[in-house]
mmCIF file with all atom_site columns, C-alpha atoms in Angstrom:
data_model
loop_
_atom_site.group_PDB
_atom_site.id
_atom_site.type_symbol
_atom_site.label_atom_id
_atom_site.label_alt_id
_atom_site.label_comp_id
_atom_site.label_asym_id
_atom_site.label_entity_id
_atom_site.label_seq_id
_atom_site.pdbx_PDB_ins_code
_atom_site.Cartn_x
_atom_site.Cartn_y
_atom_site.Cartn_z
_atom_site.occupancy
_atom_site.B_iso_or_equiv
_atom_site.pdbx_formal_charge
_atom_site.auth_seq_id
_atom_site.auth_comp_id
_atom_site.auth_asym_id
_atom_site.auth_atom_id
_atom_site.pdbx_PDB_model_num
ATOM 1   C CA . MET A 1 1   ? 0.028  0.220  0.018   1.00 37.00 ? 28  MET A CA 1
ATOM 2   C CA . ALA A 1 2   ? 2.934  2.494  0.736   1.00 40.00 ? 29  ALA A CA 1
ATOM 3   C CA . VAL A 1 3   ? 4.105  2.160  -2.469  1.00 40.00 ? 30  VAL A CA 1
ATOM 4   C CA . LYS A 1 4   ? 0.608  2.944  -4.262  1.00 47.00 ? 31  LYS A CA 1
ATOM 5   C CA . GLU A 1 5   ? 0.417  6.051  -1.993  1.00 47.00 ? 32  GLU A CA 1
ATOM 6   C CA . ASP A 1 6   ? 3.911  7.456  -2.558  1.00 51.00 ? 33  ASP A CA 1
ATOM 7   C CA . SER A 1 7   ? 3.095  6.956  -6.183  1.00 49.00 ? 34  SER A CA 1
ATOM 8   C CA . ALA A 1 8   ? -0.087 9.036  -6.174  1.00 50.00 ? 35  ALA A CA 1
ATOM 9   C CA . ASN A 1 9   ? 1.597  11.610 -4.055  1.00 55.00 ? 36  ASN A CA 1
ATOM 10  C CA . ARG A 1 10  ? 4.216  12.081 -6.631  1.00 50.00 ? 37  ARG A CA 1
ATOM 11  C CA . LEU A 1 11  ? 1.681  12.200 -9.513  1.00 53.00 ? 38  LEU A CA 1
ATOM 12  C CA . THR A 1 12  ? -0.045 15.222 -7.649  1.00 70.00 ? 39  THR A CA 1
ATOM 13  C CA . ALA A 1 13  ? 3.116  16.726 -7.248  1.00 86.00 ? 40  ALA A CA 1
ATOM 14  C CA . ALA A 1 14  ? 3.808  16.475 -11.150 1.00 90.00 ? 41  ALA A CA 1
ATOM 15  C CA . GLN A 1 15  ? 0.285  18.039 -11.475 1.00 93.00 ? 42  GLN A CA 1
ATOM 16  C CA . ARG A 1 16  ? 0.733  20.349 -9.251  1.00 92.00 ? 43  ARG A CA 1
ATOM 17  C CA . ALA A 1 17  ? 4.264  21.903 -10.713 1.00 95.00 ? 44  ALA A CA 1
ATOM 18  C CA . VAL A 1 18  ? 2.496  22.137 -14.272 1.00 95.00 ? 45  VAL A CA 1
ATOM 19  C CA . ALA A 1 19  ? -0.251 23.869 -12.682 1.00 94.00 ? 46  ALA A CA 1
ATOM 20  C CA . GLU A 1 20  ? 1.999  26.144 -10.855 1.00 95.00 ? 47  GLU A CA 1
ATOM 21  C CA . HIS A 1 21  ? 4.097  26.603 -14.047 1.00 96.00 ? 48  HIS A CA 1
ATOM 22  C CA . LEU A 1 22  ? 0.749  28.047 -15.853 1.00 96.00 ? 49  LEU A CA 1
ATOM 23  C CA . ARG A 1 23  ? -0.227 30.308 -13.208 1.00 96.00 ? 50  ARG A CA 1
ATOM 24  C CA . LEU A 1 24  ? 3.080  31.853 -12.745 1.00 96.00 ? 51  LEU A CA 1
ATOM 25  C CA . THR A 1 25  ? 3.875  32.163 -16.455 1.00 96.00 ? 52  THR A CA 1
ATOM 26  C CA . ALA A 1 26  ? 0.539  33.810 -16.981 1.00 96.00 ? 53  ALA A CA 1
ATOM 27  C CA . ALA A 1 27  ? 1.389  35.984 -14.125 1.00 96.00 ? 54  ALA A CA 1
ATOM 28  C CA . GLY A 1 28  ? 4.818  37.025 -15.533 1.00 94.00 ? 55  GLY A CA 1
ATOM 29  C CA . ARG A 1 29  ? 6.487  35.581 -12.383 1.00 95.00 ? 56  ARG A CA 1
ATOM 30  C CA . THR A 1 30  ? 9.286  34.863 -13.938 1.00 95.00 ? 57  THR A CA 1
ATOM 31  C CA . ASP A 1 31  ? 11.590 34.733 -10.762 1.00 94.00 ? 58  ASP A CA 1
ATOM 32  C CA . GLU A 1 32  ? 9.012  32.319 -8.904  1.00 96.00 ? 59  GLU A CA 1
ATOM 33  C CA . TRP A 1 33  ? 8.633  30.352 -12.151 1.00 97.00 ? 60  TRP A CA 1
ATOM 34  C CA . VAL A 1 34  ? 12.139 28.952 -12.410 1.00 97.00 ? 61  VAL A CA 1
ATOM 35  C CA . LYS A 1 35  ? 12.053 27.443 -9.103  1.00 97.00 ? 62  LYS A CA 1
ATOM 36  C CA . LEU A 1 36  ? 9.520  25.054 -10.039 1.00 97.00 ? 63  LEU A CA 1
ATOM 37  C CA . PHE A 1 37  ? 12.353 23.884 -11.980 1.00 98.00 ? 64  PHE A CA 1
ATOM 38  C CA . SER A 1 38  ? 15.507 21.626 -10.945 1.00 98.00 ? 65  SER A CA 1
ATOM 39  C CA . PRO A 1 39  ? 18.857 23.194 -11.496 1.00 97.00 ? 66  PRO A CA 1
ATOM 40  C CA . ASP A 1 40  ? 19.884 21.254 -14.593 1.00 97.00 ? 67  ASP A CA 1
ATOM 41  C CA . ALA A 1 41  ? 16.267 21.105 -15.743 1.00 98.00 ? 68  ALA A CA 1
ATOM 42  C CA . VAL A 1 42  ? 15.286 20.877 -19.936 1.00 98.00 ? 69  VAL A CA 1
ATOM 43  C CA . LEU A 1 43  ? 12.727 22.777 -21.266 1.00 97.00 ? 70  LEU A CA 1
ATOM 44  C CA . GLU A 1 44  ? 11.996 21.680 -24.745 1.00 97.00 ? 71  GLU A CA 1
ATOM 45  C CA . PHE A 1 45  ? 9.819  22.887 -27.943 1.00 95.00 ? 72  PHE A CA 1
ATOM 46  C CA . PRO A 1 46  ? 9.846  20.418 -30.720 1.00 96.00 ? 73  PRO A CA 1
ATOM 47  C CA . TYR A 1 47  ? 8.108  22.409 -32.943 1.00 93.00 ? 74  TYR A CA 1
ATOM 48  C CA . ALA A 1 48  ? 10.108 25.900 -32.130 1.00 90.00 ? 75  ALA A CA 1
ATOM 49  C CA . PRO A 1 49  ? 10.024 28.518 -35.205 1.00 87.00 ? 76  PRO A CA 1
ATOM 50  C CA . ALA A 1 50  ? 12.910 30.568 -36.337 1.00 83.00 ? 77  ALA A CA 1
ATOM 51  C CA . GLY A 1 51  ? 14.165 32.720 -33.058 1.00 82.00 ? 78  GLY A CA 1
ATOM 52  C CA . VAL A 1 52  ? 12.889 30.293 -30.705 1.00 86.00 ? 79  VAL A CA 1
ATOM 53  C CA . PRO A 1 53  ? 15.552 27.609 -29.383 1.00 92.00 ? 80  PRO A CA 1
ATOM 54  C CA . ARG A 1 54  ? 14.279 24.112 -29.421 1.00 95.00 ? 81  ARG A CA 1
ATOM 55  C CA . ARG A 1 55  ? 16.138 23.160 -25.992 1.00 97.00 ? 82  ARG A CA 1
ATOM 56  C CA . VAL A 1 56  ? 16.633 25.392 -22.967 1.00 97.00 ? 83  VAL A CA 1
ATOM 57  C CA . ALA A 1 57  ? 18.771 24.069 -19.785 1.00 98.00 ? 84  ALA A CA 1
ATOM 58  C CA . GLY A 1 58  ? 19.399 24.986 -16.483 1.00 97.00 ? 85  GLY A CA 1
ATOM 59  C CA . HIS A 1 59  ? 18.144 27.813 -14.428 1.00 97.00 ? 86  HIS A CA 1
ATOM 60  C CA . ASP A 1 60  ? 19.836 30.822 -15.858 1.00 96.00 ? 87  ASP A CA 1
ATOM 61  C CA . ALA A 1 61  ? 19.119 29.958 -19.422 1.00 97.00 ? 88  ALA A CA 1
ATOM 62  C CA . LEU A 1 62  ? 15.260 29.378 -18.368 1.00 97.00 ? 89  LEU A CA 1
ATOM 63  C CA . VAL A 1 63  ? 15.167 32.921 -16.837 1.00 96.00 ? 90  VAL A CA 1
ATOM 64  C CA . ALA A 1 64  ? 16.920 34.413 -19.712 1.00 94.00 ? 91  ALA A CA 1
ATOM 65  C CA . HIS A 1 65  ? 14.458 32.554 -22.321 1.00 93.00 ? 92  HIS A CA 1
ATOM 66  C CA . MET A 1 66  ? 11.338 33.495 -20.364 1.00 93.00 ? 93  MET A CA 1
ATOM 67  C CA . SER A 1 67  ? 12.438 37.046 -19.533 1.00 91.00 ? 94  SER A CA 1
ATOM 68  C CA . ASN A 1 68  ? 10.222 38.655 -22.153 1.00 91.00 ? 95  ASN A CA 1
ATOM 69  C CA . PHE A 1 69  ? 7.268  36.782 -21.995 1.00 92.00 ? 96  PHE A CA 1
ATOM 70  C CA . PRO A 1 70  ? 5.264  39.247 -19.704 1.00 93.00 ? 97  PRO A CA 1
ATOM 71  C CA . GLU A 1 71  ? 5.920  41.746 -22.301 1.00 94.00 ? 98  GLU A CA 1
ATOM 72  C CA . THR A 1 72  ? 4.908  39.766 -25.097 1.00 94.00 ? 99  THR A CA 1
ATOM 73  C CA . PHE A 1 73  ? 2.003  37.642 -24.287 1.00 95.00 ? 100 PHE A CA 1
ATOM 74  C CA . ASP A 1 74  ? -1.121 38.497 -21.822 1.00 97.00 ? 101 ASP A CA 1
ATOM 75  C CA . VAL A 1 75  ? -2.491 35.131 -21.323 1.00 97.00 ? 102 VAL A CA 1
ATOM 76  C CA . GLU A 1 76  ? -4.769 33.086 -19.075 1.00 97.00 ? 103 GLU A CA 1
ATOM 77  C CA . PHE A 1 77  ? -4.112 29.115 -19.300 1.00 97.00 ? 104 PHE A CA 1
ATOM 78  C CA . VAL A 1 78  ? -7.793 27.281 -19.427 1.00 97.00 ? 105 VAL A CA 1
ATOM 79  C CA . GLY A 1 79  ? -9.166 23.989 -19.932 1.00 96.00 ? 106 GLY A CA 1
ATOM 80  C CA . LEU A 1 80  ? -6.347 22.110 -18.027 1.00 95.00 ? 107 LEU A CA 1
ATOM 81  C CA . VAL A 1 81  ? -6.842 18.493 -18.202 1.00 94.00 ? 108 VAL A CA 1
ATOM 82  C CA . PHE A 1 82  ? -4.359 15.904 -16.718 1.00 94.00 ? 109 PHE A CA 1
ATOM 83  C CA . HIS A 1 83  ? -4.021 12.350 -18.386 1.00 95.00 ? 110 HIS A CA 1
ATOM 84  C CA . ASP A 1 84  ? -3.296 9.255  -16.293 1.00 89.00 ? 111 ASP A CA 1
ATOM 85  C CA . THR A 1 85  ? 0.048  7.726  -16.753 1.00 88.00 ? 112 THR A CA 1
ATOM 86  C CA . VAL A 1 86  ? 1.680  4.757  -15.250 1.00 85.00 ? 113 VAL A CA 1
ATOM 87  C CA . ASP A 1 87  ? 4.972  6.788  -14.130 1.00 86.00 ? 114 ASP A CA 1
ATOM 88  C CA . PRO A 1 88  ? 4.352  8.906  -10.915 1.00 81.00 ? 115 PRO A CA 1
ATOM 89  C CA . SER A 1 89  ? 6.901  11.070 -12.004 1.00 90.00 ? 116 SER A CA 1
ATOM 90  C CA . LEU A 1 90  ? 5.203  12.305 -15.171 1.00 94.00 ? 117 LEU A CA 1
ATOM 91  C CA . ALA A 1 91  ? 2.389  14.287 -16.033 1.00 95.00 ? 118 ALA A CA 1
ATOM 92  C CA . ILE A 1 92  ? 0.542  14.984 -19.180 1.00 97.00 ? 119 ILE A CA 1
ATOM 93  C CA . ALA A 1 93  ? -1.431 17.907 -19.695 1.00 97.00 ? 120 ALA A CA 1
ATOM 94  C CA . GLU A 1 94  ? -3.742 19.626 -22.205 1.00 97.00 ? 121 GLU A CA 1
ATOM 95  C CA . PHE A 1 95  ? -4.524 23.009 -22.199 1.00 97.00 ? 122 PHE A CA 1
ATOM 96  C CA . ARG A 1 96  ? -5.473 26.415 -23.577 1.00 97.00 ? 123 ARG A CA 1
ATOM 97  C CA . SER A 1 97  ? -4.320 29.579 -23.850 1.00 96.00 ? 124 SER A CA 1
ATOM 98  C CA . LYS A 1 98  ? -6.310 32.701 -24.261 1.00 97.00 ? 125 LYS A CA 1
ATOM 99  C CA . GLY A 1 99  ? -5.232 36.129 -24.637 1.00 97.00 ? 126 GLY A CA 1
ATOM 100 C CA . THR A 1 100 ? -3.664 39.009 -26.540 1.00 97.00 ? 127 THR A CA 1
ATOM 101 C CA . ALA A 1 101 ? -0.198 39.373 -28.218 1.00 96.00 ? 128 ALA A CA 1
ATOM 102 C CA . LEU A 1 102 ? 0.978  42.804 -26.511 1.00 96.00 ? 129 LEU A CA 1
ATOM 103 C CA . PRO A 1 103 ? 2.942  44.030 -29.407 1.00 95.00 ? 130 PRO A CA 1
ATOM 104 C CA . THR A 1 104 ? 0.310  43.625 -32.018 1.00 96.00 ? 131 THR A CA 1
ATOM 105 C CA . GLY A 1 105 ? -3.069 43.753 -29.856 1.00 97.00 ? 132 GLY A CA 1
ATOM 106 C CA . LYS A 1 106 ? -4.097 40.687 -31.639 1.00 97.00 ? 133 LYS A CA 1
ATOM 107 C CA . PRO A 1 107 ? -5.771 37.731 -30.074 1.00 97.00 ? 134 PRO A CA 1
ATOM 108 C CA . TYR A 1 108 ? -3.363 34.481 -29.111 1.00 96.00 ? 135 TYR A CA 1
ATOM 109 C CA . GLU A 1 109 ? -5.343 31.428 -28.415 1.00 96.00 ? 136 GLU A CA 1
ATOM 110 C CA . GLN A 1 110 ? -3.352 28.353 -28.665 1.00 95.00 ? 137 GLN A CA 1
ATOM 111 C CA . GLU A 1 111 ? -3.694 24.733 -27.764 1.00 96.00 ? 138 GLU A CA 1
ATOM 112 C CA . CYS A 1 112 ? -1.269 23.049 -25.907 1.00 96.00 ? 139 CYS A CA 1
ATOM 113 C CA . ILE A 1 113 ? -0.037 19.795 -24.570 1.00 98.00 ? 140 ILE A CA 1
ATOM 114 C CA . SER A 1 114 ? 2.861  19.350 -22.184 1.00 97.00 ? 141 SER A CA 1
ATOM 115 C CA . VAL A 1 115 ? 4.574  16.011 -21.148 1.00 97.00 ? 142 VAL A CA 1
ATOM 116 C CA . VAL A 1 116 ? 6.372  16.718 -17.684 1.00 97.00 ? 143 VAL A CA 1
ATOM 117 C CA . ARG A 1 117 ? 8.813  15.107 -15.527 1.00 97.00 ? 144 ARG A CA 1
ATOM 118 C CA . THR A 1 118 ? 9.665  15.769 -12.098 1.00 96.00 ? 145 THR A CA 1
ATOM 119 C CA . ASP A 1 119 ? 12.149 14.474 -9.531  1.00 95.00 ? 146 ASP A CA 1
ATOM 120 C CA . GLU A 1 120 ? 11.291 13.226 -6.221  1.00 93.00 ? 147 GLU A CA 1
ATOM 121 C CA . ASP A 1 121 ? 10.854 16.597 -4.535  1.00 94.00 ? 148 ASP A CA 1
ATOM 122 C CA . GLY A 1 122 ? 8.313  17.510 -7.345  1.00 93.00 ? 149 GLY A CA 1
ATOM 123 C CA . LEU A 1 123 ? 10.569 19.935 -9.315  1.00 97.00 ? 150 LEU A CA 1
ATOM 124 C CA . ILE A 1 124 ? 10.385 19.716 -13.038 1.00 98.00 ? 151 ILE A CA 1
ATOM 125 C CA . THR A 1 125 ? 13.240 17.945 -14.830 1.00 98.00 ? 152 THR A CA 1
ATOM 126 C CA . HIS A 1 126 ? 12.024 18.149 -18.100 1.00 98.00 ? 153 HIS A CA 1
ATOM 127 C CA . TYR A 1 127 ? 9.199  19.937 -19.449 1.00 98.00 ? 154 TYR A CA 1
ATOM 128 C CA . LEU A 1 128 ? 8.420  19.146 -23.314 1.00 98.00 ? 155 LEU A CA 1
ATOM 129 C CA . ASP A 1 129 ? 6.056  21.784 -24.726 1.00 96.00 ? 156 ASP A CA 1
ATOM 130 C CA . TYR A 1 130 ? 3.957  21.136 -27.693 1.00 96.00 ? 157 TYR A CA 1
ATOM 131 C CA . TRP A 1 131 ? 2.428  24.698 -28.955 1.00 94.00 ? 158 TRP A CA 1
ATOM 132 C CA . ASN A 1 132 ? 1.679  25.922 -32.650 1.00 94.00 ? 159 ASN A CA 1
ATOM 133 C CA . PRO A 1 133 ? 4.521  28.137 -33.588 1.00 91.00 ? 160 PRO A CA 1
ATOM 134 C CA . LEU A 1 134 ? 2.036  29.525 -36.564 1.00 92.00 ? 161 LEU A CA 1
ATOM 135 C CA . VAL A 1 135 ? -0.459 30.613 -33.909 1.00 94.00 ? 162 VAL A CA 1
ATOM 136 C CA . ALA A 1 136 ? 2.493  32.615 -32.060 1.00 91.00 ? 163 ALA A CA 1
ATOM 137 C CA . ILE A 1 137 ? 3.457  34.303 -35.582 1.00 91.00 ? 164 ILE A CA 1
ATOM 138 C CA . GLU A 1 138 ? 0.275  35.382 -36.590 1.00 94.00 ? 165 GLU A CA 1
ATOM 139 C CA . ALA A 1 139 ? -0.255 36.961 -33.227 1.00 95.00 ? 166 ALA A CA 1
ATOM 140 C CA . LEU A 1 140 ? 2.924  38.716 -33.624 1.00 92.00 ? 167 LEU A CA 1
ATOM 141 C CA . THR A 1 141 ? 2.973  39.767 -36.831 1.00 92.00 ? 168 THR A CA 1
ATOM 142 C CA . PRO A 1 142 ? 1.429  43.421 -37.597 1.00 92.00 ? 169 PRO A CA 1
ATOM 143 C CA . ASP A 1 143 ? -1.433 43.097 -40.038 1.00 88.00 ? 170 ASP A CA 1
ATOM 144 C CA . ASP A 1 144 ? 0.419  45.561 -42.273 1.00 80.00 ? 171 ASP A CA 1
ATOM 145 C CA . ALA A 1 145 ? 4.051  43.580 -42.284 1.00 68.00 ? 172 ALA A CA 1
ATOM 146 C CA . PRO A 1 146 ? 5.115  42.255 -45.462 1.00 65.00 ? 173 PRO A CA 1
ATOM 147 C CA . SER A 1 147 ? 5.295  38.770 -45.934 1.00 59.00 ? 174 SER A CA 1
ATOM 148 C CA . GLU A 1 148 ? 8.521  36.918 -45.158 1.00 59.00 ? 175 GLU A CA 1
ATOM 149 C CA . PRO A 1 149 ? 9.076  33.249 -46.090 1.00 54.00 ? 176 PRO A CA 1
ATOM 150 C CA . ASP A 1 150 ? 11.281 32.734 -42.607 1.00 55.00 ? 177 ASP A CA 1
ATOM 151 C CA . ARG A 1 151 ? 9.372  34.380 -39.998 1.00 52.00 ? 178 ARG A CA 1
ATOM 152 C CA . GLY A 1 152 ? 9.845  33.765 -36.418 1.00 55.00 ? 179 GLY A CA 1
ATOM 153 C CA . VAL A 1 153 ? 9.199  34.756 -33.189 1.00 56.00 ? 180 VAL A CA 1
ATOM 154 C CA . THR A 1 154 ? 10.843 35.909 -30.172 1.00 54.00 ? 181 THR A CA 1
ATOM 155 C CA . PHE A 1 155 ? 10.199 36.425 -26.223 1.00 55.00 ? 182 PHE A CA 1
ATOM 156 C CA . GLY A 1 156 ? 13.365 35.556 -24.736 1.00 54.00 ? 183 GLY A CA 1
ATOM 157 C CA . SER A 1 157 ? 16.876 36.976 -24.740 1.00 48.00 ? 184 SER A CA 1
#
């Protein structure tokens, strides 16, 4: 019974880490947000467009990467759903972002899936973030901007 109880506690911690990640990201509280991650944590974006790294590792790089997010997007994350896993250190989440791209005033509504691994302390060790870069590019592109084939987005340093 103790093993099942421990697994349930770890899964709850992984889910809590994801929920806190979303809350602190939306609030622009990067200094608190980075404390959710282990010192050598990795944040990956498999579909990252030009201008956004596919892999960010370690606290300093995480803070640098997210440094301008609060000035770029005003969002809330809604519809958070967790999917059951057999690994207690793994959380799989689906959610949506609803908000505005601040530089353009255009809507920013994104569908996301995140696959997150935590350690025994409930800190995020690996965050795999699936989001659609085309939505971000469209939201951040002014309506009067000329068309460019290699347009990317940036919100970090």
